[in-house]
Short mmCIF file of C-alpha atoms in Angstrom, two decimals:
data_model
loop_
_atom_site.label_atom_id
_atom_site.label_comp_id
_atom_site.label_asym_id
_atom_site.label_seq_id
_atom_site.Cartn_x
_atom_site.Cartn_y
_atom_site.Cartn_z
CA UNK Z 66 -20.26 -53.02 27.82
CA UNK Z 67 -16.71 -54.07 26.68
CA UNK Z 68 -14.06 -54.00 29.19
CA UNK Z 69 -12.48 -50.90 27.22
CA UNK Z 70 -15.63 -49.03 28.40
CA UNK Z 71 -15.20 -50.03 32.28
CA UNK Z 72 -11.35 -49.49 32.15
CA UNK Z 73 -10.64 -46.19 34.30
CA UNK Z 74 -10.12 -43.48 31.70
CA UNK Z 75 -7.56 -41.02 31.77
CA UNK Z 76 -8.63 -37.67 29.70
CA UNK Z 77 -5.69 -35.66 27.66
CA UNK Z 78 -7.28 -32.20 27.45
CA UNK Z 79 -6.06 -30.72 24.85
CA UNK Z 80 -4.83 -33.77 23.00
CA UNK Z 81 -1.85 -33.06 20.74
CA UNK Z 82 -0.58 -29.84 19.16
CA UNK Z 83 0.79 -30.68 15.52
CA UNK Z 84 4.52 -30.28 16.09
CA UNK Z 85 6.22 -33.44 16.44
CA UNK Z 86 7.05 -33.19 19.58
CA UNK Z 87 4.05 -32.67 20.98
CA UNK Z 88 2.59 -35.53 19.27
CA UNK Z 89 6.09 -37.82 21.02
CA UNK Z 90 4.75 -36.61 24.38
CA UNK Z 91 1.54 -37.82 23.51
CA UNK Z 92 1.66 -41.04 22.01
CA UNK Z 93 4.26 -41.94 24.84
CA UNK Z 94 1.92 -41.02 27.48
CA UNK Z 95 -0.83 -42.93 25.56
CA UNK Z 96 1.19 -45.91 25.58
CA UNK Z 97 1.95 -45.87 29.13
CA UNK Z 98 -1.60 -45.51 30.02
CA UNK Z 99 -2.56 -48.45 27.62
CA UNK Z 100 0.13 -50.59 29.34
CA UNK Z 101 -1.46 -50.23 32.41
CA UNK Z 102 -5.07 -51.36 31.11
CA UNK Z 103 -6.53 -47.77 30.66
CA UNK Z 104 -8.72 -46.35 28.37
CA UNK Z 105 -7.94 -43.07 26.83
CA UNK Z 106 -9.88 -40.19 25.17
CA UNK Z 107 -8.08 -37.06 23.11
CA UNK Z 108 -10.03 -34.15 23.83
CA UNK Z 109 -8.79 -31.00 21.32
CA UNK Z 110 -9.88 -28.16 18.61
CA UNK Z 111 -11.35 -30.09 15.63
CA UNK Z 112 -9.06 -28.19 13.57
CA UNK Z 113 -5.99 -29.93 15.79
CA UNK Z 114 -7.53 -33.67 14.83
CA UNK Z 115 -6.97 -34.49 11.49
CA UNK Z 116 -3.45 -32.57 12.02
CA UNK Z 117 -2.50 -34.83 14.67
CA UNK Z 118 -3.66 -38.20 13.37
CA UNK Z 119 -0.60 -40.24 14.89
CA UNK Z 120 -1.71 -39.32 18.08
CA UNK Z 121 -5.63 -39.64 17.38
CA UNK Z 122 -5.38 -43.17 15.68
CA UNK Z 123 -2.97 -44.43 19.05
CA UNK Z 124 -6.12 -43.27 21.42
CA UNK Z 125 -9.20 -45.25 22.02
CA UNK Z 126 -11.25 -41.92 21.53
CA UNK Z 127 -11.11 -38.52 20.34
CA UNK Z 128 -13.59 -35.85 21.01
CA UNK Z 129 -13.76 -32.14 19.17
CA UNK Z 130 -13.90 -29.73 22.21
CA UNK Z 131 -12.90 -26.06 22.64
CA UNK Z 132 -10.70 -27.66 25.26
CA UNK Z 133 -9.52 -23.77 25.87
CA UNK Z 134 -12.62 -22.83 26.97
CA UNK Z 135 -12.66 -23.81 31.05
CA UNK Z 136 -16.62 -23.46 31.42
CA UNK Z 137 -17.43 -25.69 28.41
CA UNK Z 138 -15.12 -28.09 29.82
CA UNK Z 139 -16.46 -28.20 33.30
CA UNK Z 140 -19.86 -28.85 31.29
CA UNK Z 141 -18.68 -31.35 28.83
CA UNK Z 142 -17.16 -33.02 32.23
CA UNK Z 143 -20.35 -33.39 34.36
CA UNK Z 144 -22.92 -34.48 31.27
CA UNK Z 145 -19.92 -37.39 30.55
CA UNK Z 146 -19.91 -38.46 34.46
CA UNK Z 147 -23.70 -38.92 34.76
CA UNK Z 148 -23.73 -41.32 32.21
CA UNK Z 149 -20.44 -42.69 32.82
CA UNK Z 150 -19.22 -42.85 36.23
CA UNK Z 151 -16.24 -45.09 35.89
CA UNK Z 152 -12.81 -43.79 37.60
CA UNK Z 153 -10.64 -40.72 35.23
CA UNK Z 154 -7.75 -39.16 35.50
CA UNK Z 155 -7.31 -35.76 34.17
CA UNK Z 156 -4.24 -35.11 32.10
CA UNK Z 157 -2.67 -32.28 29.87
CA UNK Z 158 0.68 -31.32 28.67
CA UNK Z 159 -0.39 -28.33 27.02
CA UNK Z 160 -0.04 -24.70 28.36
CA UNK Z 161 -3.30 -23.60 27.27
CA UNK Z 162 -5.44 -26.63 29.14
CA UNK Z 163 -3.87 -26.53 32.01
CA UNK Z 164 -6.52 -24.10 33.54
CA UNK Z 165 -9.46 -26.18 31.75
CA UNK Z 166 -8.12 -29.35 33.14
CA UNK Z 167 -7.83 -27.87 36.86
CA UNK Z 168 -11.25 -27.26 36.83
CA UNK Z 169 -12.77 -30.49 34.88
CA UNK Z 170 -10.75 -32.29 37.97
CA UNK Z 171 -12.09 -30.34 40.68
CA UNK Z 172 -15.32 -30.74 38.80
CA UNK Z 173 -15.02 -34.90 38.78
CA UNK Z 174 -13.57 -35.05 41.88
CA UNK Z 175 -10.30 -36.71 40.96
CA UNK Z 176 -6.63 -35.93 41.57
CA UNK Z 177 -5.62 -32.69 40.20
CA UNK Z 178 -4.30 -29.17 41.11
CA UNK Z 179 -6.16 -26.41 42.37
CA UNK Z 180 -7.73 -23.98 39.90
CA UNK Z 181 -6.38 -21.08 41.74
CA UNK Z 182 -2.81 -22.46 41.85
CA UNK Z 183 -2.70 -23.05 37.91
CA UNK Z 184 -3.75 -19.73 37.00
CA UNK Z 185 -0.95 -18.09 39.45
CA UNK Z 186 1.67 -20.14 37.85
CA UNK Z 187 0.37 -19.05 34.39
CA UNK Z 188 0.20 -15.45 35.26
CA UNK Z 189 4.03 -14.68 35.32
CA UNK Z 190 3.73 -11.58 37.30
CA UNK Z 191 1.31 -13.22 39.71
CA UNK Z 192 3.70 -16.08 40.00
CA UNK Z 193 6.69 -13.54 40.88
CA UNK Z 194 4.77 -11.85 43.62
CA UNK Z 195 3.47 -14.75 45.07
CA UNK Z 196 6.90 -16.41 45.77
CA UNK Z 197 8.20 -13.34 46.63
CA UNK Z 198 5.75 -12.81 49.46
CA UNK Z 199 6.74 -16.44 50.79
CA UNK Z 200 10.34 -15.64 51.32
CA UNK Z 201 11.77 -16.99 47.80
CA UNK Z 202 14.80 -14.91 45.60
CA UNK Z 203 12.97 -13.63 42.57
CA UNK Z 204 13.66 -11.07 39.60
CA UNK Z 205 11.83 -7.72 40.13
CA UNK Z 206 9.04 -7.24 38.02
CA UNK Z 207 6.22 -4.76 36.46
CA UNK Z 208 2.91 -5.41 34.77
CA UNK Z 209 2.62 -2.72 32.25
CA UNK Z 210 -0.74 -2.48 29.77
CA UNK Z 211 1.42 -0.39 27.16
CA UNK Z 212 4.69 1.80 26.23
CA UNK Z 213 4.24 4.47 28.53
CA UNK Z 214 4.10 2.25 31.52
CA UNK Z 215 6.93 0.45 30.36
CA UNK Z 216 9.09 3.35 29.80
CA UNK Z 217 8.20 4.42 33.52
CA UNK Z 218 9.13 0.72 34.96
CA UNK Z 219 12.65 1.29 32.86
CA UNK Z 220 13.35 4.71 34.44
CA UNK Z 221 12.56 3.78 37.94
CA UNK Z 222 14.52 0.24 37.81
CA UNK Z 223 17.97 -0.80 37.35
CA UNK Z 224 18.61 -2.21 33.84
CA UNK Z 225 18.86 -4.58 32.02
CA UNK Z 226 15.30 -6.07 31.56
CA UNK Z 227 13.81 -8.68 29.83
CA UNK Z 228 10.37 -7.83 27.90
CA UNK Z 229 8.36 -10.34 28.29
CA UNK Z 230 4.62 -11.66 27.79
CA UNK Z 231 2.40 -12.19 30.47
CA UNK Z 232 1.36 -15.59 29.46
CA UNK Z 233 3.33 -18.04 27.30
CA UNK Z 234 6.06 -20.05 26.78
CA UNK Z 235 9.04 -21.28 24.51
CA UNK Z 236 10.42 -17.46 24.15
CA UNK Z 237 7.89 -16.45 22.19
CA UNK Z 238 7.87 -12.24 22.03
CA UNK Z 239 10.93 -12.34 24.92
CA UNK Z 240 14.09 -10.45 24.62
CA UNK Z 241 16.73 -8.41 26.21
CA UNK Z 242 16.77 -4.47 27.29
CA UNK Z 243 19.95 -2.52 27.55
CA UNK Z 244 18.98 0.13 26.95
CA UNK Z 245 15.45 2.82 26.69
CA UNK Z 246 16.27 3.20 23.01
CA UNK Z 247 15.85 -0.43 22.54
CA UNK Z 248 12.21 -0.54 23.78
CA UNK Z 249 10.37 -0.06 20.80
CA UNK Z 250 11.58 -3.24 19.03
CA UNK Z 251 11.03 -5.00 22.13
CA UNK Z 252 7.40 -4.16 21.98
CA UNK Z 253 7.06 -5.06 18.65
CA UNK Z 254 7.98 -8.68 19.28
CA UNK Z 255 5.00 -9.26 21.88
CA UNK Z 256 2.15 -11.03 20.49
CA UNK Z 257 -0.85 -9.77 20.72
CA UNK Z 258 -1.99 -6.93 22.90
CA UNK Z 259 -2.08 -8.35 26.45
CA UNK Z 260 -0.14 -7.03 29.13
CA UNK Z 261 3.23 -7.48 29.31
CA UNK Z 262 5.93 -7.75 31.68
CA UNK Z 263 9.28 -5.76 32.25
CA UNK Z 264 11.17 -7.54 34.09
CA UNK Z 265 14.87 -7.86 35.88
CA UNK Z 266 17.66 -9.19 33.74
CA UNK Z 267 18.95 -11.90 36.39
CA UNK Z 268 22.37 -12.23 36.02
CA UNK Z 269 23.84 -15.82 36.35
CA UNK Z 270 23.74 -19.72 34.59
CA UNK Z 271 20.19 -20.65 34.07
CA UNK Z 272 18.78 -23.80 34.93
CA UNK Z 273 15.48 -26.12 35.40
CA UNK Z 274 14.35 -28.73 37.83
CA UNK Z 275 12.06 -31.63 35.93
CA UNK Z 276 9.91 -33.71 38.44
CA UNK Z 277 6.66 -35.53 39.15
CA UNK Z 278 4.28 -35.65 42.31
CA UNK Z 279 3.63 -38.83 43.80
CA UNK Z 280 0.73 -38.73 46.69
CA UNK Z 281 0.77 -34.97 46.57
CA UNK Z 282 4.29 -34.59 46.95
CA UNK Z 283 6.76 -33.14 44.53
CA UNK Z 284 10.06 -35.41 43.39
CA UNK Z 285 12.79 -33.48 41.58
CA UNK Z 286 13.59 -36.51 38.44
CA UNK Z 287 16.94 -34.49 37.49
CA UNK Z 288 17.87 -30.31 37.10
CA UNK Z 289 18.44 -29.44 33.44
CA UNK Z 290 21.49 -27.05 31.63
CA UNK Z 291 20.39 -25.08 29.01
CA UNK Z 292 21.91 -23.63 26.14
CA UNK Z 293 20.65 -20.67 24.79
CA UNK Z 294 21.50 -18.47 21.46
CA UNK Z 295 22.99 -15.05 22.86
CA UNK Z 296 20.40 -12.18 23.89
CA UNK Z 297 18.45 -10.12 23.03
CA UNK Z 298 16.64 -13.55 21.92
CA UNK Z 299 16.24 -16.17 24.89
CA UNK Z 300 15.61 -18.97 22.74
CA UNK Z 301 17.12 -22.12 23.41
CA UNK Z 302 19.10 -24.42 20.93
CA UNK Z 303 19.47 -27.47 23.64
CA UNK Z 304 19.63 -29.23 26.92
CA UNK Z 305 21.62 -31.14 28.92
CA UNK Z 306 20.99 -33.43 32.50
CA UNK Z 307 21.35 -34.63 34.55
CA UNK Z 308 22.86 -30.99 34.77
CA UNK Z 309 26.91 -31.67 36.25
CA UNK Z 310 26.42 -29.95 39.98
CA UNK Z 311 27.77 -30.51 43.32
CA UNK Z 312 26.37 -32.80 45.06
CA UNK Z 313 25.47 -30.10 47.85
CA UNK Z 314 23.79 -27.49 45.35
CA UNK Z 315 21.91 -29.98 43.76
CA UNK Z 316 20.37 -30.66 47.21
CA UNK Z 317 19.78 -27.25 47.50
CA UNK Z 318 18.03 -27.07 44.15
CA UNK Z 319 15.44 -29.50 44.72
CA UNK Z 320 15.01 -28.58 48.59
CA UNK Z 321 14.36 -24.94 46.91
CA UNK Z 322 11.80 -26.30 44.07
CA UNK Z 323 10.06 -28.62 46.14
CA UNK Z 324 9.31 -26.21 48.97
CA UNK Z 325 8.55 -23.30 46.36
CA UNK Z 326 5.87 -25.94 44.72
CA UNK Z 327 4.46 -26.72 48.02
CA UNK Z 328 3.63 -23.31 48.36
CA UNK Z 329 2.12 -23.33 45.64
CA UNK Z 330 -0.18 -25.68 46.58
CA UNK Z 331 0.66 -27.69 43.27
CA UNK Z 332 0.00 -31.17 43.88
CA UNK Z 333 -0.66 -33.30 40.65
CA UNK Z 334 0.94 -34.41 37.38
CA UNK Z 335 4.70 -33.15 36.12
CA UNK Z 336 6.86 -29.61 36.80
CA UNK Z 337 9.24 -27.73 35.11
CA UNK Z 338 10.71 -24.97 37.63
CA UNK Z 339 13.08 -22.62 35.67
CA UNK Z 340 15.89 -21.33 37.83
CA UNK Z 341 19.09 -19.09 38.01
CA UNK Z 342 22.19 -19.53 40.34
CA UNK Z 343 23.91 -16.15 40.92
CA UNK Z 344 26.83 -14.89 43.53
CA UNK Z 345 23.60 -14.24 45.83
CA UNK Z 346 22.46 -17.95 45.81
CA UNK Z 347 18.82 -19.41 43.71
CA UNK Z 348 16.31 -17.39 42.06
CA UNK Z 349 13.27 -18.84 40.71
CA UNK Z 350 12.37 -18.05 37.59
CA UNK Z 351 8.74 -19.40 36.17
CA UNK Z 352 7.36 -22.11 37.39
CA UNK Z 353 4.83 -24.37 35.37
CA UNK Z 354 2.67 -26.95 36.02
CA UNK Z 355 3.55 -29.49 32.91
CA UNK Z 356 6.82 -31.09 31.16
CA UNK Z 357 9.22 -29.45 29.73
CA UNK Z 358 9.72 -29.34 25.89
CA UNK Z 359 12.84 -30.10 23.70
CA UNK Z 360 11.89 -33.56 24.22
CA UNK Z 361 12.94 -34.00 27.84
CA UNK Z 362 10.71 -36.41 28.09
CA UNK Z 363 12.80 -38.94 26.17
CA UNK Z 364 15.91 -38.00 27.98
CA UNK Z 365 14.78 -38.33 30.93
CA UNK Z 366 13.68 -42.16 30.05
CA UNK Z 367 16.95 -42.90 29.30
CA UNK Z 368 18.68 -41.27 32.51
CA UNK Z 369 16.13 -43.12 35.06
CA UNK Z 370 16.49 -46.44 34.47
CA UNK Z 371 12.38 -47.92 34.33
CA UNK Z 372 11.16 -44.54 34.29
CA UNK Z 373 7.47 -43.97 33.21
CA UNK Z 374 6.63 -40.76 34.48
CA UNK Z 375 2.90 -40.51 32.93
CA UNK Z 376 2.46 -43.83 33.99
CA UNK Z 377 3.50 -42.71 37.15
CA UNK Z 378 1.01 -40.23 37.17
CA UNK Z 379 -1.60 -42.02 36.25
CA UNK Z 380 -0.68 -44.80 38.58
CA UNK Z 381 -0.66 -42.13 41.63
CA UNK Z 382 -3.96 -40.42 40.41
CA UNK Z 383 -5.51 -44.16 40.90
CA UNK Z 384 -4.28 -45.12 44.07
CA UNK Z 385 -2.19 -48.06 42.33
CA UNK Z 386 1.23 -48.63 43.90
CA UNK Z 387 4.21 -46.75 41.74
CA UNK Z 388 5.54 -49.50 39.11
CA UNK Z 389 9.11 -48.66 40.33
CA UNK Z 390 10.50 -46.84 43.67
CA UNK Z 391 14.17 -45.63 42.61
CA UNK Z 392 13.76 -42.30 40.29
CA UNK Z 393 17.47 -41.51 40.16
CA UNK Z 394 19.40 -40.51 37.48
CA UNK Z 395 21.82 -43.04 36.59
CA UNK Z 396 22.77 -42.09 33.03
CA UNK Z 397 22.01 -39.19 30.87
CA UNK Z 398 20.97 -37.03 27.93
CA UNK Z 399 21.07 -34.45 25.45
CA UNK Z 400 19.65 -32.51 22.92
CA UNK Z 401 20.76 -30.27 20.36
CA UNK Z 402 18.36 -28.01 17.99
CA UNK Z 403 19.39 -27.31 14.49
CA UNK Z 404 19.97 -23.27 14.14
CA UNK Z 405 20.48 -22.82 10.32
CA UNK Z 406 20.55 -19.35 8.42
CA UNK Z 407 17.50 -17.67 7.09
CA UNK Z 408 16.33 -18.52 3.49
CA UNK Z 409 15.66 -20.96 1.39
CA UNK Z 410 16.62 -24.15 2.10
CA UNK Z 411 18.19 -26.24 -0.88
CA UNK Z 412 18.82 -29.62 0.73
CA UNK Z 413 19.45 -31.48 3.90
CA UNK Z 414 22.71 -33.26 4.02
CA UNK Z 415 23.92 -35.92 6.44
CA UNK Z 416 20.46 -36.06 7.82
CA UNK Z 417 19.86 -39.54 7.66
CA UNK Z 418 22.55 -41.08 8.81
CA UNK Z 419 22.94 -38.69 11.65
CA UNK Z 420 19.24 -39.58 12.96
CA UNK Z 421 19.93 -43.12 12.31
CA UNK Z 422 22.93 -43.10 15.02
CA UNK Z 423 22.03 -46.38 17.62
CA UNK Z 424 22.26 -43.49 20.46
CA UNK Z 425 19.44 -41.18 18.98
CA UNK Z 426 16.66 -41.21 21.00
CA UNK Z 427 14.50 -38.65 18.67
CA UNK Z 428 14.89 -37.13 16.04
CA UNK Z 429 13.20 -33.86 14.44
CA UNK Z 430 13.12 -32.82 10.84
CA UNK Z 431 10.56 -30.49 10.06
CA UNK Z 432 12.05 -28.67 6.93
CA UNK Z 433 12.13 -29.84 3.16
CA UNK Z 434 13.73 -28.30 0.12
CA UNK Z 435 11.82 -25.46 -1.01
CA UNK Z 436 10.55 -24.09 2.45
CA UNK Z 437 11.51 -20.55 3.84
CA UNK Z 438 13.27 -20.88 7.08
CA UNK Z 439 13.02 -17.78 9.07
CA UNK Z 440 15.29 -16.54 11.77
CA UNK Z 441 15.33 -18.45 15.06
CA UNK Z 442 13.99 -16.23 17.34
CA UNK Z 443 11.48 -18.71 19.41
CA UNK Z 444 10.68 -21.96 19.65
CA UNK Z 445 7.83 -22.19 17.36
CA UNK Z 446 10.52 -21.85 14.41
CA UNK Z 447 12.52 -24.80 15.13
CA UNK Z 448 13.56 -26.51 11.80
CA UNK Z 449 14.69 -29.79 14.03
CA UNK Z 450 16.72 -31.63 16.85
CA UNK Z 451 18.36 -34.52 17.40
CA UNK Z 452 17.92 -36.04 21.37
CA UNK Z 453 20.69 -38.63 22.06
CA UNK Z 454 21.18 -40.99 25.51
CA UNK Z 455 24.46 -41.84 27.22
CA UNK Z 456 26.30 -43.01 30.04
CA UNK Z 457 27.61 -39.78 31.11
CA UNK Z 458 26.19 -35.92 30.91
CA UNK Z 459 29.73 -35.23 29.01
CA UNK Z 460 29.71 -38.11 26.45
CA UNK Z 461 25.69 -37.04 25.49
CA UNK Z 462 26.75 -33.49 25.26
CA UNK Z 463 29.70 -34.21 22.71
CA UNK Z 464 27.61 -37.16 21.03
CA UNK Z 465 24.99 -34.19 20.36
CA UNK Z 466 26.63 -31.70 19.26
CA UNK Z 467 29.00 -33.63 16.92
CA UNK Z 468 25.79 -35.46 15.13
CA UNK Z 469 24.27 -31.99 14.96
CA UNK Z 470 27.04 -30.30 12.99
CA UNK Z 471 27.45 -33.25 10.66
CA UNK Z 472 24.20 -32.34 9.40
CA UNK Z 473 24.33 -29.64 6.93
CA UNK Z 474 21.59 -26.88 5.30
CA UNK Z 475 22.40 -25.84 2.17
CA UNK Z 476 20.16 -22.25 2.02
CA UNK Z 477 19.95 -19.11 -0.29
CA UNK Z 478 19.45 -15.87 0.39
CA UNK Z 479 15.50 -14.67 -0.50
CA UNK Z 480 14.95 -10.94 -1.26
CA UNK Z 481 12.84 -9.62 1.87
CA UNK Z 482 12.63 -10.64 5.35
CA UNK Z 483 12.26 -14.51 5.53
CA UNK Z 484 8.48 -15.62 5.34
CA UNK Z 485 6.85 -17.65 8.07
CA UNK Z 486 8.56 -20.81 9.14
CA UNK Z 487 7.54 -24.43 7.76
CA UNK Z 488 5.65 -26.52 10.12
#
């Protein structure tokens, strides 16, 4: 046995998704966990391997598994134990495997979060109710299985509302209410035919808390400002931390996350808590058990000095001591995404030298000449970004945004509504 098989293996359920940035978050946590002597294994869809080969040739394995699919997991889990007992950590960064990976840890017996605490997270409405019940501000909220129960939750509640699905992320299907009449095209936006949410329009600058749990017990690494593209769409165009707060509300902040978490019973791995503050103090708005996206990863890296926060993880999940004790932010980050019309995109200009600036710290291009860029109504049709690090949240902000407008999409009109957008 080589000493690549006896090396405590951490597990990435779910492997990579084949956006880019997804496959960053990956092949950085790989890294980390390689630097620190591990073996790793990518477990995802076989359609998802050969379309994330970065991430698969980085790993020391890769295994085709309906990693969706918690009871094949749990089974896949205990054959690969009996014959292979060494040490794992569990690991995802996906939305969709964070239920699967729950139960393949409670199934090993390693460090992880309880099943029943994953799937309240992930169930938005269960998530409301539940912090509700323990004393925390949060929006009002209905679960409605069609149009006729959503039309009753609009006439018996105070407008606006947000439409929402149930289960989901990046703004996909969410958008604003003013009014009954609107309803119909809010519907039509939801994928699928789940339930759905209606939910309070919370009125007030939106925010989220980024963070880690070391020995069970959540850290806040920095709170995040958002920038968002004006309703009905929620989507967001960038990010900003650490976000510029008083000292005294940021205190509040994490004091508010950490003891919402605990509640939770989350204990294991990386948050994202999404929050408002309004005239009547913090609401909470989702909560979910994995790292953020618009690569705030890589500005967090940069705004805590010798930060490694899946090395962290995996370091905690291990009993090893932390590799480094101050997680403060000392300097800061940005990111911008690029918001071009709908059409047909002619040529990128300024591209190059704009991603090449010393202060990038990624950079996302995933349009060419010739594709059909569609309007930019969630985060799955993102043409690009640009992250970039700084000493100050001001200087990132106005580094990002100028090296975002110097890039320029040349686009034509196409007869039609705008076809599906380029991956």
């Amino acid at each position: 046995m080589t000493q690549q098989e006896k090396a405590p293996e951490v597990l990435f359920v779910g492997g990579a998704g084949p956006a880019p940035l997804s496959i960053d978050v990956v092949a950085t946590a790989l890294a980390q966990a390689q630097a620190r002597g591990l073996a790793t294994r990518l477990l995802s869809h076989a359609a998802d391997l050969p379309r994330t080969q970065r991430a698969v040739a980085l790993a020391d394995a890769a295994d085709a598994v309906e990693f969706t699919d918690a009871d094949a997991m749990v089974a896949w889990a205990a054959e690969r134990s009996v014959g292979d007992p060494r040490p794992r950590v569990v690991f995802t960064g996906r939305e969709p495997a964070l239920g699967p990976a729950a139960r393949m840890a409670q199934e090993l017996g390693v460090a992880g979060n309880p099943p029943w605490s994953v799937e309240t997270v992930r169930n938005k409405d269960a998530c409301r109710e539940f912090l509700a019940r323990a004393g925390f501000r949060q929006p009002q909220v209905r679960l409605c299985h069609g149009r006729e129960e959503a039309e009753r939750a609009l006439r018996e509640t105070r407008g606006p509302w947000v439409v929402k699905p149930r289960v989901g992320g990046g703004s996909l299907g969410v958008s604003k209410v003013t009014d009954p009449a609107e309803l119909p095209r809010a519907l039509d936006l939801l994928p699928g035919q789940e339930p759905f949410l209606v939910e309070e329009f919370v009125e007030g600058e939106e925010y989220s808390a980024e963070g880690l749990f070391l020995d069970g017990s959540p850290h806040v690494l920095a709170v995040t400002a958002k920038r968002k593209l004006p309703p009905p769409h929620f989507v967001e165009v960038g990010h900003s931390l650490p976000a510029p707060l008083p000292a005294a509300v940021s205190a509040e902040v994490a004091h508010t996350v950490t003891e919402a978490l605990r509640a939770l019973k989350l204990r294991f791995g990386l948050f994202h808590v999404e929050f408002w503050l309004t005239a009547e103090g913090i609401v909470l708005g989702e909560v979910h058990a994995r790292l953020a996206g618009g690569y705030i990863h890589r500005m967090l890296a940069h705004a805590v000095p010798g930060l490694e926060m899946f090395g962290a993880v995996f370091d905690d999940a291990l009993g090893r001591p932390p590799a480094a004790s101050a997680l403060a932010c000392t300097r800061a980050g940005a990111s911008r995404f690029f918001t071009p019309p709908a059409g047909r995109l002619l040529a990128v200009e300024g591209w190059e030298e704009a991603a090449g600036h010393p202060s990038v710290l990624a950079a996302e291009l995933r349009v060419a000449p010739g594709d059909l860029i569609a309007p930019y109504t969630h985060a799955e049709e993102r043409v690009g970004a640009l992250a970039v690090g700084a000493d100050t949240v001001g200087e990132a902000e106005e580094l990002a945004g100028r090296l975002v407008a110097s890039v320029r999409f040349r686009v034509e009109p196409v007869a039609g509504p705008a076809a599906e957008p380029a991956s």
